[in-house]
Amino acid sequence: MPLRRPERLELVWLCLVLLPATVTLASDLSVLLDLKRTADIRLSSWNETENPNFCTWEGVYCNLESRVTALQLYGGSPREILYGSLPPTLPQLPELQYFQVKGAKLVGTFPQEFFLSPKMEKIDLSETGLYVNFPPQIIAPLYDLKISDVVISGWPAANWTQLEWFDMSSTNLSCPLPQSFINFLRSGGSFQYCNWFNIPIEIDSNNMVCGQIPASELPCNLLSSERPPYFPANA
């Protein structure tokens, strides 16, 4: 029996309501499958055939609308979880807020788009081998940025006032310090945690960092941070 006109209209309305959600979920799934392929993810839960609900995949976290909000792919054996590169489609996760891949063996460039995302709050690329080319200005509302043991192009032009955790140890960061960072320190700014260990910034005979910032103005303290051996005790 053919549908009556009111029933047809209800069916069309239902399709229009459900279609956007279906398309967006398919988009998130597509990005995760790209990541699985390029980073050679072999976690058993990442099986779209046997486990189509990607929100239950290990290291994937979603909101109530089943949009991906966090990727935390590190842990007991991080080097066995990710081994390869990040796909160019990765920034197409519009609700992503946390991206953590500490210890993963990755090559290539980290997507600049994440530093421009209005949703991104936490990035941990520590010990990955990724190349990080910061954009001229970081727009993302980052409060946690860990970039130790990666290759970096330039200083991150971050919003220092909202950054709480900052780890740049064992990187190639060097002088000159960016003016925005200098202004932040001299205005009394500090971090809950920061790690300056093993970076090529030294204190000269006048107890100055790069000849610009007194060691006493550095935002670390003995209770919460590691420091290079040349940092004085009152730094």
XYZ file of C-alpha atoms in Angstrom:
235
model
C 0.000 0.000 0.000
C 1.456 3.391 -0.966
C 2.117 5.872 1.808
C -0.377 8.651 2.363
C 0.919 12.204 1.953
C 1.267 12.949 5.718
C 3.205 9.714 6.163
C 5.491 10.582 3.259
C 6.162 14.003 4.756
C 6.991 12.446 8.121
C 9.410 10.040 6.442
C 11.122 12.867 4.559
C 11.424 14.909 7.762
C 12.932 11.936 9.609
C 15.491 11.435 6.846
C 16.461 15.096 6.921
C 16.951 14.926 10.691
C 18.972 11.718 10.711
C 21.086 12.288 7.596
C 23.460 14.965 9.019
C 24.227 12.834 12.073
C 24.867 9.803 9.896
C 27.165 11.767 7.600
C 29.186 13.270 10.467
C 29.624 9.936 12.211
C 30.733 8.390 8.944
C 33.228 11.227 8.581
C 34.733 10.578 12.024
C 34.935 6.866 11.247
C 36.649 7.584 7.943
C 39.321 9.699 9.666
C 39.965 7.008 12.260
C 40.333 4.395 9.536
C 42.838 6.669 7.781
C 44.777 6.900 11.058
C 44.621 3.150 11.504
C 46.103 2.678 8.030
C 48.862 5.323 8.050
C 49.944 4.750 11.672
C 49.682 0.962 11.403
C 47.368 0.625 14.410
C 46.930 -3.031 15.284
C 44.767 -2.769 18.363
C 42.145 -5.508 18.303
C 39.319 -3.131 19.182
C 40.002 -1.055 16.053
C 37.950 -3.391 13.885
C 35.183 -1.638 11.999
C 33.667 -4.953 10.901
C 33.418 -6.693 14.252
C 33.172 -3.502 16.305
C 31.559 -0.714 14.234
C 31.073 1.546 17.277
C 34.366 3.452 17.100
C 33.608 5.198 20.384
C 34.466 1.920 22.113
C 37.832 1.575 20.393
C 40.848 1.716 22.674
C 42.154 5.260 23.026
C 39.091 6.860 21.386
C 36.716 9.011 23.442
C 33.453 10.536 22.264
C 30.805 12.989 23.422
C 27.103 12.236 23.781
C 26.650 12.807 20.050
C 29.249 10.106 19.306
C 31.732 12.640 17.926
C 35.402 11.996 18.641
C 36.674 14.373 21.336
C 39.929 12.702 22.413
C 42.601 10.395 21.034
C 44.907 9.002 23.705
C 47.069 6.422 22.007
C 49.890 5.798 24.411
C 50.380 3.656 27.452
C 51.977 0.348 28.294
C 53.492 -0.267 24.885
C 53.013 2.973 22.932
C 55.657 2.123 20.363
C 53.610 -0.880 19.330
C 50.380 1.122 19.078
C 51.440 3.757 16.554
C 54.196 3.256 14.037
C 54.018 5.319 10.873
C 52.576 8.728 10.074
C 49.518 10.863 10.731
C 46.991 11.105 7.885
C 46.240 14.517 6.321
C 42.577 13.963 7.168
C 43.210 13.939 10.926
C 42.234 17.625 11.437
C 38.809 16.716 10.049
C 37.723 15.681 13.544
C 36.022 18.991 14.418
C 35.227 18.115 18.052
C 38.704 16.866 18.955
C 39.974 18.449 22.176
C 42.754 16.120 23.338
C 45.456 14.553 21.189
C 48.023 12.450 23.025
C 50.462 10.104 21.300
C 53.409 10.133 23.712
C 56.097 7.638 22.830
C 54.649 6.611 19.486
C 57.125 6.098 16.668
C 55.789 8.576 14.141
C 57.369 10.397 11.216
C 56.312 13.436 9.246
C 54.839 16.795 10.203
C 52.231 17.403 12.869
C 49.175 19.147 11.352
C 49.233 22.899 11.957
C 45.443 22.928 11.891
C 45.344 21.570 15.451
C 46.998 24.751 16.716
C 44.250 26.744 15.013
C 41.312 24.690 16.253
C 38.941 26.504 18.664
C 38.373 23.180 20.446
C 41.900 21.828 20.984
C 42.959 22.009 24.654
C 45.692 19.397 25.113
C 48.477 18.182 22.830
C 51.128 15.654 23.872
C 53.647 14.761 21.166
C 56.465 13.797 23.547
C 59.057 11.330 22.250
C 57.319 10.816 18.920
C 59.875 12.006 16.393
C 57.329 14.272 14.737
C 58.310 17.579 13.167
C 56.323 20.502 14.578
C 56.063 23.649 12.494
C 54.140 26.154 14.563
C 51.824 28.622 12.803
C 52.490 32.364 13.316
C 49.904 32.390 16.106
C 48.329 29.589 18.127
C 44.583 30.131 18.308
C 43.674 26.878 20.046
C 42.800 27.321 23.757
C 45.646 25.064 24.878
C 46.214 24.576 28.591
C 48.574 21.602 28.174
C 51.353 21.455 25.568
C 54.012 18.736 25.745
C 56.519 18.745 22.898
C 59.612 17.128 24.425
C 62.003 15.206 22.184
C 60.542 16.480 18.915
C 61.991 18.683 16.190
C 60.499 22.161 16.297
C 60.466 25.075 13.899
C 60.355 28.288 15.900
C 58.834 29.052 19.258
C 55.130 28.384 19.814
C 53.245 31.686 19.748
C 50.827 30.498 22.404
C 48.414 32.269 24.682
C 50.778 31.984 27.630
C 48.224 33.174 30.167
C 46.057 30.070 29.756
C 48.857 27.522 29.294
C 49.224 25.578 32.554
C 51.456 22.649 31.562
C 54.403 23.255 29.240
C 57.092 20.642 28.502
C 59.701 21.543 25.880
C 62.594 19.468 27.238
C 65.172 17.956 24.885
C 64.034 20.003 21.907
C 65.915 22.332 19.601
C 64.253 25.468 21.008
C 66.813 28.215 21.364
C 67.252 31.961 21.650
C 65.969 34.494 21.080
C 63.000 34.027 23.348
C 59.787 35.398 21.783
C 58.769 38.796 23.073
C 55.335 37.513 24.061
C 56.993 34.923 26.303
C 59.300 37.537 27.849
C 56.341 39.826 28.549
C 54.432 36.926 30.085
C 57.258 36.123 32.515
C 57.934 39.732 33.460
C 54.260 40.327 34.176
C 54.382 37.590 36.813
C 53.131 34.740 34.646
C 53.926 31.152 35.548
C 52.917 27.558 34.844
C 51.664 24.836 37.153
C 54.327 22.643 35.582
C 57.108 23.242 33.104
C 60.176 21.331 32.017
C 63.181 23.076 30.490
C 65.560 20.122 30.796
C 68.258 19.747 28.152
C 67.436 22.624 25.833
C 70.115 24.948 24.409
C 69.270 27.966 26.586
C 72.010 28.876 29.018
C 72.621 31.385 31.792
C 75.507 33.781 31.246
C 77.805 35.314 33.837
C 75.159 37.898 34.720
C 72.715 35.158 35.670
C 70.603 35.892 32.604
C 68.866 33.519 30.231
C 69.771 34.443 26.649
C 70.908 37.757 28.080
C 67.286 38.808 28.416
C 65.470 37.080 31.271
C 66.937 36.751 34.786
C 66.937 33.156 35.961
C 64.810 34.179 38.926
C 62.004 35.061 36.516
C 61.771 31.612 34.960
C 58.320 30.104 35.598
C 59.528 26.846 37.173
C 60.123 26.031 40.792
C 62.033 23.317 42.621
C 58.891 21.553 43.786
C 57.254 20.960 40.424
C 59.900 20.981 37.714
C 63.046 19.440 36.413
C 65.840 21.871 35.597
C 69.164 21.705 33.823
C 72.194 21.419 36.140
C 73.303 24.980 35.282
C 70.117 26.491 36.766
C 70.878 28.145 40.118
C 68.954 26.948 43.161
C 66.932 30.158 43.378
C 65.800 30.033 39.738
